[in-house]
Amino acid sequence: MTRKKVTLAYIPNDSERKASFKKRKKGMMKKVNELSTLCGVDACAIVLSPYSHDPEVWPSPLGVQRVIAKFKNLPDWDQGRKMANQESFTKERIRKTEEKLRKQHKENQHKEMTNVMFQCLAGEWSRSFSFYGLNEMGWFVDQNIREIARRINSLKEEILPHQGMTMRHGMSSAEIVADTQIASEMPMNAMQNYQWNMQPTVSPYGLGWDPTIPSYGYNSNSIGPNFTYP
Amino acid sequence: MTRKKVTLAYIPNDSERKASFKKRKKGMMKKVNELSTLCGVDACAIVLSPYSHDPEVWPSPLGVQRVIAKFKNLPDWDQGRKMANQESFTKERIRKTEEKLRKQHKENQHKEMTNVMFQCLAGEWSRSFSFYGLNEMGWFVDQNIREIARRINSLKEEILPHQGMTMRHGMSSAEIVADTQIASEMPMNAMQNYQWNMQPTVSPYGLGWDPTIPSYGYNSNSIGPNFTYP
DNA sequence: CCCGCTATTTTTAGCCT
DNA sequence: AAGGCTAAAAATAGCGG
């Protein structure tokens, strides 16, 4: 799917523009609301569009008039300064784009290195996983079950925060999991990171997971469910 | 790191509030700019804050006055309709939260099922340690390798989009994977989902997972991978 | 057309300097 | 305090019902 990055320019297509307008107006008004609420400042916004006969405002027609009144009462205001006009936004965009270019370059170099290292790892792993991968995998599965149960329970607590133990009738996941045999309490965060944070590595802001950190190297002699081979 | 979800309420701490103000004002103004540019509508915003002596406006003092003029010239406007006030935003938030609650519930049920199934699988697997289990696990591991390889290749495409096959010199991940024995083509989506989709569960507007809530009732006896100890 | 979905982009909270 | 950073949260483009 292609969710294009916005190019800041008038949207020629009518229906597209209208759709965008509706979504963005809502979002923008929400932002005004948040700014005003969170930071306790007076603010207002007015939108005059062909999509509605009436002006669309925040926080309310009266609120707008109140802010406008204050705004107009402010004396001697150098109209040139402190304003946010299109030009300044454009400049900001150029600055950011150039910044991005620099970062991209750096990131590319980094990715190539990661790429190479990863191949080494993967090769090693697939060659030997039949033995020493199994214990890890078993432990990993186990950890996942625990994690799920933990989350389910957290969710229940959240959803039924003040009702105490109201879910006795079904078999709760806590109960299910209470039956689970946990072979080890020892943390294996690195492995979880390996599994769950793999994806981020691939895209944003450089490297998520750093393959050079040796912490994932569990070998099977120590940790996790101890499989015995018959 | 803890990047808190925003709770829509006045920020009591002075420096925090100011920091938030500066960031959010910028973001908000940007949104107004985008709305106006993308959709070709007249819009303006005014912010009166203790952080600046002068009002901060978009698009410019004159632009604001122009919009205000249009706004005031509009006759017979039912002031009650079409306005975006705090109440409507609050209602929207409530709606969304309730929606999320419903979804969460559904998802929980799904997870519990997956949980149970997974335990069965894992238990069965480790109990017999059969070839069958090995194959499945092998397949699973293999899938992961393939996925990794796929991502590496995507990256290569990204990094070297127009250079064709420029990386012949190293062993490509595709080649690595070609060496891997694929035990079965049988779909195991459930397992992948289990692995990869677990995390997103936790979500915004009050339904997030709270790490401060202790996890309950896992004691370490019983189900799960039944490992045999020598 | 309008609504909901989700992949992707954009914003921003909390840290750090 | 003012800016940069990054992971998490929020907005939204494009799609399908």
PDB file of C-alpha atoms in Angstrom, chain B residues 49 141 165 223:
ATOM      1  CA  SER B  49       0.124  33.239  25.983  1.00  0.00           C
ATOM      2  CA  VAL B 141      12.790 -21.075  12.847  1.00  0.00           C
ATOM      3  CA  MET B 165      22.593  -6.756  -8.730  1.00  0.00           C
ATOM      4  CA  ILE B 223       2.008 -26.902  32.131  1.00  0.00           C
TER       5      ILE B 223
END
